[in-house]
């Protein structure tokens, strides 16, 4: 115990901290350190560790009790209580930290003889994206008086509050805060923990099948495992058991409503969220769910009402029942943006503007408010103002592609700028005959397939479809378009399925496309001219894939990337895909000594224009396959790079950055991917304010692919923030020269895609650099 706390503790009551742990070598030390300054003794009950948990506990002077794990959390917790000698006990887990230890001391020092337990704030946080943090906070009883009748009950999600009340003690609120880091685990660790919890809950419910508390927790565990339909059944049963006037019912109603929303059962989600709201108006979660539902239903007045109530619940005095039930919080800057959107669609631009400004004032790194202000200006035909807002947003977050797309829209409105001209006219005739095979893999795509085939029917000399186990009308639809249908058993490997399809292709060139994609109308007109006039050294064409991404706020964003979707048929296995997921064709083309050319061919991808629930399922699917890939090939840099990208989509930013760093350290990435990985790290560390490292990674990327406009802008921005305006001016000038040159071909060492940066953005960087040099 530190001398500071020793001096404070002279007149205070004795505190025992009780921890149960198993294989917690990564977490335990931090937990102990958070209480070592205020605890008179720390007791660690180890339930069978095979790592350094016991060694760490002993090195920090803890009392260690080794006990057999009996699939019963209460049993283990009560062992620690029996060993405690303090007048008060604080129960902690290894993945928790006391945030305000002085408040803990003050609480027990103020305790009266009939005070038996205190509720603390347990806060868990996770990222929605790099700028939005969502939090879940609940009141839980962790601090209590040592008494022979006060013991935990329940094999999992153990409770002690009832025994405190039965012993005629009071339960009070407190300001003590505990930070829970339990969700800061790898996805496989989280899954293992949830499966263990599910097994224990199943055992408890086999004994007491109508226990609403355990039914709710089992449903939440099933949610965490992605088994939402099963969870719905448990929520229904729990609500049948709970009294209709019990305010604690809000816990089950809110979790059930969130689950129903994921299942697209919006009527039930609305019904349960409204019931929760009527039971307890001053809460966040029910109001948030209702706000999301009504916004997506375009009932903007009702959405506004509930978003405002949510803000009131977050900034005002917390309702005790809401706190005990567990409540949900999003950053106030993000909430202000949601409120501003409602005012915008209600055409109250004055209030919308105030909320968007408030959003940016609360968080100057969140550009949503600036985009909202630009949208208001655009609707009011104040195009110069709109452009300035967007350029400012780009200076903060240059990789956010929808800002660049919006800026183009402004340019079109003000200057009548046409879309980029294509190299080959739509009516140009090929100089020689080249055949095209359209190659696909599908499963249960009856809703999407016909639209895809319609878009390629006029240009394909043959359509080859590998079906991986459809049970709907997919095969029938494919055959109606004259496709050659092959069958392949799905083995969680996209490359294996695509390579099976390649083996049946006979065309000179191959276009690979998915059922949820469409070859654009313009591209249908000149794709054959591209392959007929391709130079001999060109092995693949970089095509633009344009995707509409569903956002957390209910809006859609358009993303664009370049991929070699069109390539020469060199014959399998000379040309083949590699990688279980995010499969690549490029390495085999590079190995054949061929280069790539950038084309104007555009593919519209509809697969991301779906609900968050569907997208989360796709991300989980990709994560599963990528995890298998890195386990099979632990030094495959490309697999680690894609795993990092997927982790970033899952909002696990720290691990995403670590995965991409590991990918680079594998030292086996192609220059194409290494350039992209380096640029990704430049952007990641730049956002966190490490501009020197951002500059280093940008320069690494540019050394591999000198003509990347986006990475040049990243480099220029880093130099500006490092107060090196002369170099920044040179960098932005280089970017401007490349942008004006209109170069359309790249070699095998170049990046396969780049973000389309407008000249206005580059000129803005030049102006800032000149201003810093006093040349403006």
XYZ file of C-alpha atoms in Angstrom:
776
model
C 0.000 0.000 0.000
C 1.385 3.443 -0.907
C 2.388 5.883 1.877
C -0.267 8.305 0.616
C -3.069 5.818 1.149
C -1.532 4.532 4.391
C -1.852 8.023 5.833
C -5.477 8.152 4.775
C -6.316 4.700 6.127
C -5.409 5.269 9.814
C -8.999 5.885 10.887
C -10.652 3.779 8.217
C -12.198 0.340 8.216
C -10.373 -2.683 6.879
C -11.006 -3.680 3.251
C -10.515 -7.127 1.711
C -10.432 -7.434 -2.082
C -11.530 -10.880 -3.314
C -10.705 -12.091 -6.850
C -11.339 -15.420 -8.556
C -9.127 -16.244 -11.526
C -8.024 -18.910 -13.977
C -5.308 -18.384 -16.585
C -5.436 -14.604 -16.195
C -1.725 -13.799 -16.513
C -2.500 -10.990 -18.974
C -5.186 -9.300 -16.883
C -4.541 -10.058 -13.217
C -1.606 -7.705 -12.648
C -3.555 -4.652 -13.753
C -6.506 -5.582 -11.556
C -4.310 -5.991 -8.464
C -2.462 -2.741 -9.184
C -5.747 -0.826 -9.333
C -6.590 -1.730 -5.717
C -3.175 -2.306 -4.135
C -3.125 1.223 -2.757
C -6.399 0.858 -0.825
C -6.738 -2.837 0.064
C -5.604 -4.207 3.413
C -5.481 -7.663 1.869
C -6.028 -9.123 -1.596
C -7.247 -12.709 -1.834
C -6.961 -14.572 -5.133
C -8.811 -17.870 -5.506
C -7.186 -19.719 -8.416
C -9.407 -22.360 -10.004
C -6.806 -24.316 -11.963
C -4.462 -21.986 -13.841
C -1.800 -23.460 -16.080
C -0.101 -20.117 -16.831
C 1.629 -17.546 -14.573
C -1.501 -16.399 -12.739
C -0.465 -17.788 -9.336
C 3.107 -16.532 -9.731
C 1.864 -13.008 -10.513
C -0.530 -13.000 -7.556
C 2.192 -14.121 -5.132
C 4.683 -11.593 -6.530
C 2.199 -8.859 -5.611
C 1.813 -10.166 -2.023
C -1.681 -11.582 -2.484
C -3.123 -14.412 -0.415
C -3.490 -17.254 -2.936
C -5.958 -20.102 -2.447
C -5.869 -22.915 -4.978
C -9.315 -24.459 -5.449
C -10.817 -26.963 -7.864
C -13.214 -25.444 -10.429
C -16.722 -26.854 -9.870
C -18.621 -25.047 -12.635
C -20.027 -22.735 -9.966
C -18.950 -19.102 -9.680
C -20.679 -18.609 -6.322
C -18.784 -21.535 -4.797
C -15.442 -19.982 -5.770
C -16.418 -16.475 -4.708
C -17.621 -17.720 -1.329
C -14.256 -19.445 -0.719
C -12.606 -16.029 -1.012
C -15.188 -14.469 1.329
C -14.584 -17.169 3.959
C -10.874 -16.348 3.892
C -11.372 -12.573 4.180
C -10.668 -10.760 7.437
C -11.684 -7.215 6.465
C -14.842 -5.532 7.704
C -15.785 -4.850 4.078
C -15.275 -6.922 0.939
C -14.868 -5.807 -2.667
C -15.438 -8.600 -5.219
C -13.561 -8.160 -8.496
C -12.719 -10.113 -11.626
C -9.229 -10.133 -13.132
C -10.452 -8.191 -16.182
C -11.741 -5.295 -14.057
C -10.097 -2.144 -12.720
C -11.116 0.275 -9.965
C -11.226 3.733 -11.554
C -11.590 5.880 -8.413
C -10.019 4.142 -5.376
C -10.407 7.220 -3.161
C -14.186 7.072 -3.646
C -14.043 3.439 -2.526
C -12.259 4.443 0.682
C -14.682 7.291 1.325
C -17.674 4.994 0.857
C -16.636 2.412 3.449
C -15.459 5.135 5.842
C -18.954 6.695 5.750
C -20.701 3.353 6.288
C -23.277 3.171 9.046
C -23.908 0.011 11.080
C -26.980 -0.991 9.053
C -25.365 -0.359 5.652
C -24.728 -3.757 4.099
C -23.919 -3.291 0.423
C -23.204 -0.746 -2.289
C -23.986 -0.687 -5.985
C -21.064 0.351 -8.184
C -20.956 1.525 -11.798
C -19.649 -1.281 -14.025
C -18.704 0.234 -17.385
C -17.838 -1.698 -20.536
C -16.861 0.057 -23.758
C -16.331 -0.942 -27.377
C -15.687 0.946 -30.613
C -18.331 1.346 -33.329
C -15.633 2.740 -35.566
C -12.448 4.720 -35.161
C -14.353 7.798 -33.965
C -17.388 6.447 -32.121
C -17.251 4.641 -28.786
C -20.368 2.970 -27.413
C -20.643 2.139 -23.719
C -22.823 -0.096 -21.607
C -23.115 0.806 -17.962
C -24.907 -1.040 -15.185
C -25.185 -0.869 -11.437
C -23.969 -4.050 -9.797
C -23.406 -4.944 -6.146
C -19.709 -5.614 -5.600
C -18.948 -3.916 -2.259
C -20.520 -5.378 0.872
C -20.084 -5.966 4.588
C -18.449 -9.203 5.779
C -21.174 -11.154 7.549
C -21.766 -14.926 7.968
C -25.138 -14.768 6.163
C -23.936 -12.718 3.201
C -22.838 -15.108 0.479
C -23.194 -15.368 -3.303
C -25.841 -17.570 -4.936
C -26.123 -18.897 -8.507
C -23.685 -20.957 -10.547
C -23.268 -18.076 -13.037
C -24.103 -14.356 -12.994
C -23.988 -14.860 -9.261
C -25.965 -12.578 -6.948
C -25.474 -11.429 -3.354
C -27.941 -8.574 -2.977
C -30.821 -10.781 -1.827
C -28.860 -12.193 1.116
C -27.837 -8.680 2.160
C -31.475 -7.581 2.279
C -32.535 -10.808 4.044
C -29.916 -10.062 6.721
C -31.688 -6.725 7.425
C -29.006 -4.538 5.915
C -29.511 -1.614 3.556
C -28.328 -1.555 -0.048
C -27.089 1.873 -1.140
C -25.929 3.527 -4.313
C -22.325 4.699 -4.697
C -20.104 6.642 -7.077
C -17.500 3.877 -7.264
C -16.596 3.005 -10.852
C -15.219 -0.274 -12.164
C -13.936 -0.528 -15.731
C -14.642 -3.903 -17.333
C -12.124 -4.978 -19.970
C -13.663 -8.389 -20.565
C -14.665 -7.522 -24.117
C -11.082 -6.512 -24.947
C -10.329 -10.126 -25.896
C -9.744 -11.851 -29.181
C -12.970 -13.075 -30.821
C -12.007 -16.711 -30.208
C -11.425 -16.023 -26.495
C -14.781 -14.272 -26.245
C -16.502 -17.173 -27.964
C -14.888 -19.690 -25.618
C -16.052 -17.670 -22.617
C -19.613 -17.401 -23.980
C -19.804 -21.151 -24.664
C -18.725 -21.838 -21.086
C -21.400 -19.443 -19.792
C -24.025 -21.059 -22.001
C -23.266 -24.488 -20.592
C -23.616 -23.233 -17.008
C -26.865 -21.398 -17.796
C -28.295 -24.507 -19.452
C -27.598 -26.488 -16.274
C -29.224 -23.862 -14.076
C -32.316 -23.642 -16.296
C -32.646 -27.416 -16.348
C -33.201 -27.162 -12.583
C -35.305 -23.969 -12.643
C -36.676 -23.495 -16.191
C -38.765 -20.425 -15.311
C -35.984 -18.343 -13.799
C -36.399 -15.053 -15.718
C -32.971 -13.789 -14.658
C -31.182 -16.824 -16.095
C -33.432 -16.893 -19.182
C -32.471 -13.305 -19.947
C -28.772 -13.999 -19.448
C -28.929 -17.117 -21.596
C -30.621 -15.085 -24.336
C -27.858 -12.461 -24.145
C -25.232 -15.204 -24.304
C -26.922 -16.667 -27.387
C -26.860 -13.154 -28.901
C -23.125 -12.971 -28.333
C -22.784 -16.308 -30.144
C -24.861 -15.082 -33.090
C -27.762 -17.438 -32.309
C -30.372 -14.704 -32.337
C -33.405 -16.810 -33.207
C -32.827 -19.068 -30.184
C -32.312 -15.974 -28.049
C -35.708 -14.626 -29.112
C -37.418 -17.680 -27.626
C -35.735 -17.106 -24.270
C -36.716 -13.431 -24.242
C -40.351 -14.372 -24.928
C -40.346 -16.922 -22.096
C -38.647 -14.545 -19.645
C -41.239 -11.847 -20.348
C -44.036 -14.359 -19.772
C -42.612 -15.018 -16.299
C -41.815 -11.429 -15.254
C -44.675 -9.357 -13.741
C -45.896 -6.715 -16.192
C -45.489 -3.871 -13.668
C -41.964 -4.820 -12.579
C -39.584 -2.045 -13.626
C -36.709 -4.504 -13.694
C -38.555 -5.998 -16.658
C -36.944 -3.231 -18.728
C -33.664 -5.186 -18.798
C -35.294 -8.081 -20.666
C -37.480 -5.834 -22.827
C -34.514 -3.787 -24.040
C -32.282 -6.750 -24.787
C -35.184 -8.522 -26.465
C -36.018 -5.456 -28.552
C -32.393 -5.143 -29.701
C -32.427 -8.794 -30.696
C -35.752 -8.477 -32.533
C -34.297 -5.517 -34.445
C -31.363 -7.710 -35.536
C -33.850 -10.323 -36.732
C -35.676 -7.623 -38.753
C -38.772 -8.205 -36.606
C -39.342 -4.495 -36.291
C -42.903 -4.742 -35.018
C -41.785 -6.752 -31.982
C -38.750 -4.519 -31.467
C -41.008 -1.462 -31.415
C -43.578 -3.153 -29.144
C -41.023 -4.210 -26.534
C -39.046 -0.955 -26.652
C -42.281 1.032 -26.181
C -43.280 -1.131 -23.214
C -39.852 -0.564 -21.676
C -40.145 3.171 -22.329
C -43.603 3.279 -20.709
C -42.242 1.489 -17.647
C -39.211 3.758 -17.406
C -39.166 6.905 -19.528
C -35.841 8.270 -18.304
C -33.487 5.708 -19.835
C -31.190 5.565 -22.841
C -31.519 2.163 -24.449
C -35.264 1.983 -25.160
C -35.193 5.536 -26.510
C -32.202 4.697 -28.714
C -33.930 1.612 -30.167
C -37.096 3.591 -30.855
C -35.081 6.418 -32.413
C -33.376 3.967 -34.788
C -36.634 2.223 -35.701
C -38.544 5.426 -36.385
C -35.699 7.008 -38.331
C -35.480 4.001 -40.648
C -39.283 4.161 -41.032
C -38.846 7.856 -41.987
C -40.957 8.902 -38.984
C -38.505 11.674 -38.249
C -40.648 13.475 -35.672
C -40.898 10.356 -33.507
C -37.217 9.539 -34.004
C -36.341 13.077 -32.891
C -38.484 12.731 -29.764
C -36.675 9.616 -28.604
C -33.169 10.783 -29.495
C -33.812 13.926 -27.426
C -35.088 11.807 -24.530
C -31.983 9.663 -24.822
C -29.764 12.732 -24.562
C -31.715 13.922 -21.537
C -31.207 10.528 -19.901
C -27.474 10.604 -20.613
C -26.669 14.134 -19.434
C -29.164 14.400 -16.569
C -29.215 12.687 -13.208
C -29.248 8.930 -13.750
C -32.391 7.015 -12.906
C -31.578 4.388 -10.291
C -33.681 1.616 -11.893
C -32.200 2.344 -15.322
C -28.727 2.119 -13.838
C -29.427 -1.173 -12.067
C -31.055 -2.638 -15.187
C -28.089 -1.648 -17.320
C -28.149 1.284 -19.705
C -26.558 2.152 -23.032
C -24.537 5.215 -23.956
C -23.170 6.657 -27.177
C -20.911 9.721 -27.384
C -22.849 12.965 -27.256
C -21.256 14.181 -30.511
C -22.659 11.160 -32.330
C -26.055 11.657 -30.702
C -26.091 15.342 -31.688
C -25.487 14.272 -35.294
C -28.462 11.888 -35.138
C -30.661 14.661 -33.763
C -29.399 17.005 -36.478
C -30.344 14.452 -39.170
C -33.911 14.367 -37.875
C -34.187 18.165 -38.001
C -32.675 18.088 -41.497
C -35.307 15.705 -42.848
C -37.986 17.726 -41.076
C -36.538 20.704 -43.049
C -35.751 22.671 -39.899
C -32.315 23.670 -41.153
C -31.672 26.150 -38.356
C -31.944 23.514 -35.615
C -30.179 20.936 -37.776
C -27.282 23.353 -38.233
C -27.112 23.977 -34.478
C -26.921 20.236 -33.755
C -24.312 19.579 -36.462
C -22.191 22.430 -35.083
C -22.638 21.049 -31.577
C -21.508 17.609 -32.783
C -18.273 19.053 -34.186
C -17.690 21.228 -31.105
C -17.924 18.138 -28.895
C -15.462 16.156 -31.034
C -13.371 17.966 -33.638
C -12.157 14.622 -35.055
C -15.694 13.466 -35.922
C -16.498 14.840 -39.371
C -20.175 13.801 -39.408
C -21.240 17.246 -38.228
C -19.256 18.897 -41.035
C -20.844 16.587 -43.607
C -24.254 17.495 -42.203
C -23.496 21.218 -42.499
C -22.274 20.681 -46.076
C -25.531 18.900 -46.873
C -27.607 21.798 -45.542
C -25.580 24.278 -47.612
C -25.945 22.081 -50.702
C -29.729 21.879 -50.298
C -29.841 25.653 -49.982
C -27.684 25.921 -53.164
C -24.823 27.519 -51.234
C -22.286 25.402 -53.091
C -19.127 27.333 -52.129
C -20.013 26.951 -48.460
C -20.714 23.257 -48.971
C -17.346 22.778 -50.680
C -15.454 24.522 -47.861
C -17.087 22.276 -45.261
C -16.199 19.157 -47.238
C -12.601 20.265 -47.809
C -12.291 20.915 -44.077
C -13.698 17.425 -43.395
C -11.183 15.880 -45.813
C -8.304 17.630 -44.045
C -9.393 15.808 -40.878
C -10.336 12.437 -42.354
C -8.904 12.200 -45.885
C -9.738 8.499 -46.300
C -13.500 8.882 -45.873
C -14.501 8.255 -49.467
C -18.060 9.526 -49.227
C -16.704 13.042 -48.582
C -14.813 12.916 -51.888
C -17.954 11.607 -53.612
C -20.017 14.433 -52.110
C -17.408 16.956 -53.261
C -17.762 15.672 -56.829
C -21.509 16.149 -56.540
C -20.926 19.759 -55.500
C -18.542 20.277 -58.424
C -21.091 18.901 -60.861
C -23.730 21.229 -59.466
C -21.512 24.311 -59.708
C -19.299 23.750 -62.738
C -21.074 21.075 -64.732
C -18.023 18.820 -64.521
C -18.584 15.617 -66.445
C -17.735 12.160 -65.170
C -14.224 10.990 -66.123
C -13.892 10.274 -69.803
C -13.265 6.717 -70.868
C -10.324 5.720 -73.036
C -12.395 3.602 -75.409
C -15.620 4.888 -76.930
C -18.688 2.742 -76.369
C -19.130 2.153 -80.102
C -15.486 1.399 -80.885
C -14.924 -1.861 -82.707
C -12.341 -4.367 -81.481
C -9.400 -4.929 -83.827
C -9.589 -8.688 -83.258
C -11.927 -11.201 -81.741
C -11.348 -12.029 -78.036
C -13.737 -14.275 -76.113
C -14.934 -13.639 -72.564
C -15.897 -16.149 -69.867
C -17.943 -14.826 -66.936
C -16.994 -16.864 -63.872
C -19.058 -17.053 -60.652
C -19.534 -18.990 -57.421
C -23.005 -18.970 -55.830
C -25.133 -20.420 -53.066
C -28.817 -19.651 -52.479
C -28.773 -16.492 -54.600
C -32.242 -16.717 -56.170
C -32.979 -13.093 -55.247
C -29.771 -11.617 -56.686
C -28.579 -13.913 -59.472
C -30.922 -12.937 -62.313
C -29.961 -9.253 -62.074
C -26.274 -10.138 -62.277
C -26.702 -12.464 -65.249
C -28.835 -9.882 -67.037
C -25.948 -7.399 -66.764
C -23.409 -9.754 -68.394
C -25.598 -11.729 -70.811
C -24.813 -9.501 -73.815
C -21.027 -9.575 -73.399
C -20.327 -13.112 -72.164
C -19.343 -15.802 -74.645
C -19.930 -18.269 -71.837
C -21.106 -18.098 -68.235
C -19.564 -20.607 -65.834
C -21.251 -20.941 -62.432
C -20.015 -23.101 -59.565
C -22.830 -23.804 -57.105
C -21.705 -24.639 -53.555
C -24.910 -26.186 -52.257
C -27.979 -24.105 -53.126
C -31.354 -25.304 -51.858
C -33.425 -22.605 -53.590
C -33.948 -21.811 -57.302
C -30.386 -20.591 -57.920
C -29.407 -23.431 -60.291
C -32.687 -23.189 -62.183
C -32.158 -19.447 -62.742
C -28.561 -19.991 -63.875
C -29.611 -22.603 -66.400
C -32.327 -20.316 -67.770
C -29.521 -17.940 -68.881
C -27.624 -20.761 -70.589
C -24.956 -20.944 -67.897
C -22.640 -23.918 -67.547
C -23.420 -25.044 -63.972
C -20.854 -27.023 -61.958
C -21.205 -28.262 -58.383
C -18.634 -28.024 -55.611
C -18.920 -28.860 -51.910
C -18.323 -25.757 -49.789
C -15.246 -26.149 -47.566
C -14.969 -22.630 -46.069
C -12.536 -21.603 -48.802
C -13.457 -19.069 -51.494
C -10.319 -19.750 -53.531
C -11.051 -23.477 -53.752
C -14.545 -22.747 -55.108
C -13.352 -20.076 -57.545
C -10.532 -22.278 -58.836
C -13.043 -25.064 -59.500
C -14.951 -22.585 -61.633
C -11.783 -21.423 -63.451
C -11.073 -24.951 -64.617
C -14.264 -24.910 -66.696
C -13.625 -21.542 -68.403
C -12.623 -21.597 -72.087
C -12.627 -17.866 -72.979
C -9.505 -15.821 -73.729
C -10.309 -13.553 -70.822
C -12.200 -14.141 -67.550
C -14.414 -11.708 -65.673
C -15.194 -12.882 -62.165
C -18.250 -11.411 -60.541
C -20.638 -12.261 -57.691
C -24.411 -12.659 -57.722
C -24.868 -9.451 -55.718
C -22.913 -7.456 -58.308
C -23.829 -5.879 -61.644
C -21.667 -4.930 -64.613
C -22.568 -1.285 -65.224
C -24.466 -0.335 -68.377
C -21.531 1.717 -69.692
C -19.070 -1.106 -69.088
C -21.213 -3.530 -71.065
C -20.616 -1.280 -74.060
C -16.813 -1.389 -74.092
C -15.527 -4.360 -72.072
C -14.989 -6.379 -75.269
C -13.012 -3.495 -76.809
C -10.723 -3.498 -73.770
C -9.801 -7.182 -74.006
C -9.457 -7.097 -77.815
C -7.063 -4.132 -77.743
C -5.050 -5.067 -74.644
C -1.285 -4.995 -75.082
C 0.450 -8.396 -74.808
C 2.135 -7.493 -71.519
C -1.208 -6.732 -69.834
C -2.455 -9.721 -67.836
C -5.262 -8.070 -65.908
C -7.538 -5.039 -65.893
C -8.194 -3.118 -62.699
C -11.949 -2.558 -62.473
C -13.738 -0.123 -60.184
C -16.016 -1.882 -57.698
C -18.553 0.544 -56.315
C -20.361 -0.444 -53.114
C -23.101 1.220 -51.084
C -22.323 0.514 -47.416
C -25.079 0.532 -44.772
C -24.010 2.728 -41.880
C -24.674 2.548 -38.140
C -26.760 5.728 -38.392
C -29.080 4.238 -41.025
C -27.557 6.062 -43.980
C -25.647 4.646 -46.944
C -22.105 5.477 -48.001
C -20.628 4.777 -51.428
C -17.162 3.211 -51.405
C -14.953 2.580 -54.433
C -11.929 0.363 -54.893
C -9.876 -1.058 -57.741
C -9.539 -4.829 -58.184
C -8.263 -7.071 -61.039
C -11.647 -8.587 -61.844
C -10.808 -9.057 -65.549
C -7.751 -11.156 -66.438
C -6.260 -13.338 -69.151
C -7.136 -17.019 -69.057
C -3.619 -18.457 -68.801
C -5.049 -21.859 -67.877
C -5.378 -23.376 -64.421
C -3.202 -23.694 -62.353
C -0.987 -21.093 -64.061
C -3.672 -18.575 -63.188
C -5.409 -19.301 -59.889
C -6.861 -17.735 -56.753
C -5.179 -17.961 -53.339
C -6.570 -17.228 -49.870
C -9.563 -18.693 -48.020
C -11.328 -15.321 -48.009
C -10.526 -12.023 -49.783
C -9.042 -14.330 -52.368
C -6.383 -12.998 -54.766
C -5.751 -13.613 -58.455
C -2.967 -10.996 -58.726
C -0.018 -13.095 -57.472
C -0.390 -15.680 -60.229
C -0.573 -12.948 -62.879
C 2.536 -11.284 -61.464
C 4.317 -14.657 -61.354
C 3.544 -15.007 -65.063
C 5.487 -11.789 -65.691
C 2.448 -9.740 -66.714
C 1.298 -6.283 -65.671
C -2.036 -4.639 -64.908
C -3.832 -1.741 -66.584
C -6.423 0.503 -65.015
C -9.734 0.402 -66.898
C -13.003 2.304 -66.764
C -14.949 -0.913 -66.242
C -17.299 -0.522 -63.311
C -19.002 -3.197 -61.220
C -21.816 -2.214 -58.885
C -21.728 -4.245 -55.677
C -25.034 -4.487 -53.804
C -23.802 -6.824 -51.063
C -23.009 -4.050 -48.567
C -26.316 -2.249 -49.094
C -27.879 -4.361 -46.373
C -28.820 -4.076 -42.739
C -26.156 -3.949 -40.050
C -27.234 -7.410 -38.885
C -26.616 -9.033 -42.275
C -23.304 -7.233 -42.637
C -22.217 -8.308 -39.159
C -22.967 -11.899 -40.129
C -20.783 -11.541 -43.258
C -17.970 -10.029 -41.208
C -18.212 -12.882 -38.687
C -18.116 -15.384 -41.567
C -15.020 -13.729 -42.998
C -13.426 -13.559 -39.559
C -13.955 -17.304 -39.057
C -12.287 -18.159 -42.375
C -9.437 -15.694 -41.910
C -8.787 -17.057 -38.443
C -8.602 -20.558 -39.915
C -6.268 -19.226 -42.605
C -3.775 -17.681 -40.177
C -3.890 -20.807 -38.030
C -3.066 -22.927 -41.075
C -0.469 -20.471 -42.367
C 0.688 -18.427 -39.356
C 3.267 -16.537 -41.440
C 0.975 -15.671 -44.358
C 1.208 -11.900 -44.397
C -1.730 -11.372 -46.738
C -4.050 -13.406 -44.474
C -2.958 -11.301 -41.487
C -3.495 -8.108 -43.487
C -7.063 -9.119 -44.345
C -7.655 -10.231 -40.756
C -6.584 -6.742 -39.672
C -9.030 -5.200 -42.125
C -11.829 -7.431 -40.795
C -10.972 -6.635 -37.170
C -11.184 -2.956 -38.071
C -14.687 -3.565 -39.468
C -15.554 -5.272 -36.178
C -14.475 -2.127 -34.318
C -11.472 -3.827 -32.667
C -8.998 -1.117 -33.629
C -6.035 -2.016 -31.439
C -5.983 -5.629 -32.603
C -6.565 -4.494 -36.194
C -3.444 -2.358 -36.076
C -1.467 -5.185 -34.456
C -2.591 -7.643 -37.152
C -1.518 -5.296 -39.963
C 1.827 -4.687 -38.271
C 2.312 -8.449 -37.996
C 1.369 -8.824 -41.668
C 4.152 -6.426 -42.602
C 6.610 -8.169 -40.273
C 5.942 -11.477 -42.037
C 7.955 -9.940 -44.893
C 6.136 -11.911 -47.583
C 3.547 -9.404 -48.815
C 3.562 -8.502 -52.471
C 4.521 -4.899 -53.096
C 0.896 -4.206 -54.019
C -0.400 -5.344 -50.633
C 2.575 -3.961 -48.704
C 1.870 -0.533 -50.200
C -1.765 -0.805 -49.079
C -0.843 -2.107 -45.604
C 1.666 0.698 -45.111
C -0.901 3.281 -46.201
C -3.445 1.770 -43.802
C -0.998 2.095 -40.913
C -0.161 5.652 -41.945
C -3.854 6.498 -41.739
C -4.367 4.635 -38.414
C -1.472 6.208 -36.531
C -2.180 9.594 -38.081
C -5.692 9.531 -36.638
C -4.216 8.895 -33.199
C -1.981 11.953 -33.583
C 1.322 10.132 -34.198
C 2.204 12.167 -37.263
C 5.878 11.185 -37.341
C 5.072 7.471 -37.622
C 2.280 8.315 -40.067
C 4.863 10.037 -42.256
C 7.195 7.028 -42.065
C 4.493 4.582 -43.185
C 3.271 6.902 -45.937
C 6.819 7.167 -47.284
C 7.165 3.379 -47.092
C 3.965 2.984 -49.123
C 5.069 5.585 -51.657
C 8.467 3.948 -52.067
C 6.575 0.912 -53.344
C 3.906 2.790 -55.287
C 4.973 6.378 -55.975
C 1.811 7.503 -57.779
C -0.763 6.995 -55.023
C -2.698 10.209 -54.674
C -4.298 9.228 -51.378
C -0.997 8.294 -49.737
C 0.636 11.460 -51.031
C -2.154 13.445 -49.378
C -1.593 11.458 -46.158
C 2.105 12.288 -46.344
C 1.408 15.954 -47.027
C -1.048 16.146 -44.115
C 1.498 14.533 -41.763
C 4.164 17.009 -42.861
C 1.809 19.927 -42.248
C 1.056 18.652 -38.738
C 4.798 18.229 -38.126
C 5.283 21.913 -39.139
C 7.377 21.019 -42.198
C 5.553 23.155 -44.777
C 8.317 23.201 -47.417
C 8.264 19.403 -47.735
C 4.460 19.420 -47.551
C 4.346 21.869 -50.455
C 6.608 19.609 -52.517
C 4.444 16.580 -51.707
C 1.139 18.218 -52.573
C 2.698 19.645 -55.772
C 3.763 16.131 -56.754
C 0.231 14.893 -56.110
C -1.195 17.680 -58.254
C 1.115 16.806 -61.156
C 0.018 13.148 -60.990
C -3.648 14.132 -60.797
C -3.278 16.322 -63.896
C -1.289 13.719 -65.853
C -4.205 11.285 -66.081
C -1.887 8.235 -66.271
C -4.003 5.091 -66.729
C -1.573 2.149 -66.545
C 0.393 0.686 -63.662
C 2.956 -2.083 -63.426
C 2.994 -5.193 -61.275
C 4.688 -3.328 -58.431
C 2.023 -0.626 -58.150
C -0.886 -0.460 -55.746
C -3.998 -2.059 -57.215
C -6.252 0.752 -56.095
C -6.236 4.343 -54.952
C -8.697 6.834 -53.556
C -9.817 9.384 -56.119
C -8.655 12.699 -54.658
C -9.987 15.821 -56.306
C -7.580 18.519 -57.451
C -9.365 21.003 -55.178
C -8.332 18.991 -52.097
C -4.708 18.909 -53.243
C -4.783 22.632 -53.979
C -6.108 23.215 -50.459
C -3.042 21.416 -49.077
C -0.806 23.559 -51.261
C -2.525 26.715 -49.966
C -2.044 25.654 -46.334
C 1.636 24.909 -46.921
C 2.170 28.264 -48.648
C 0.387 30.064 -45.811
C 2.727 28.444 -43.275
C 5.697 29.541 -45.430
C 4.333 33.063 -45.727
C 3.926 32.720 -49.495
C 0.132 33.027 -49.635
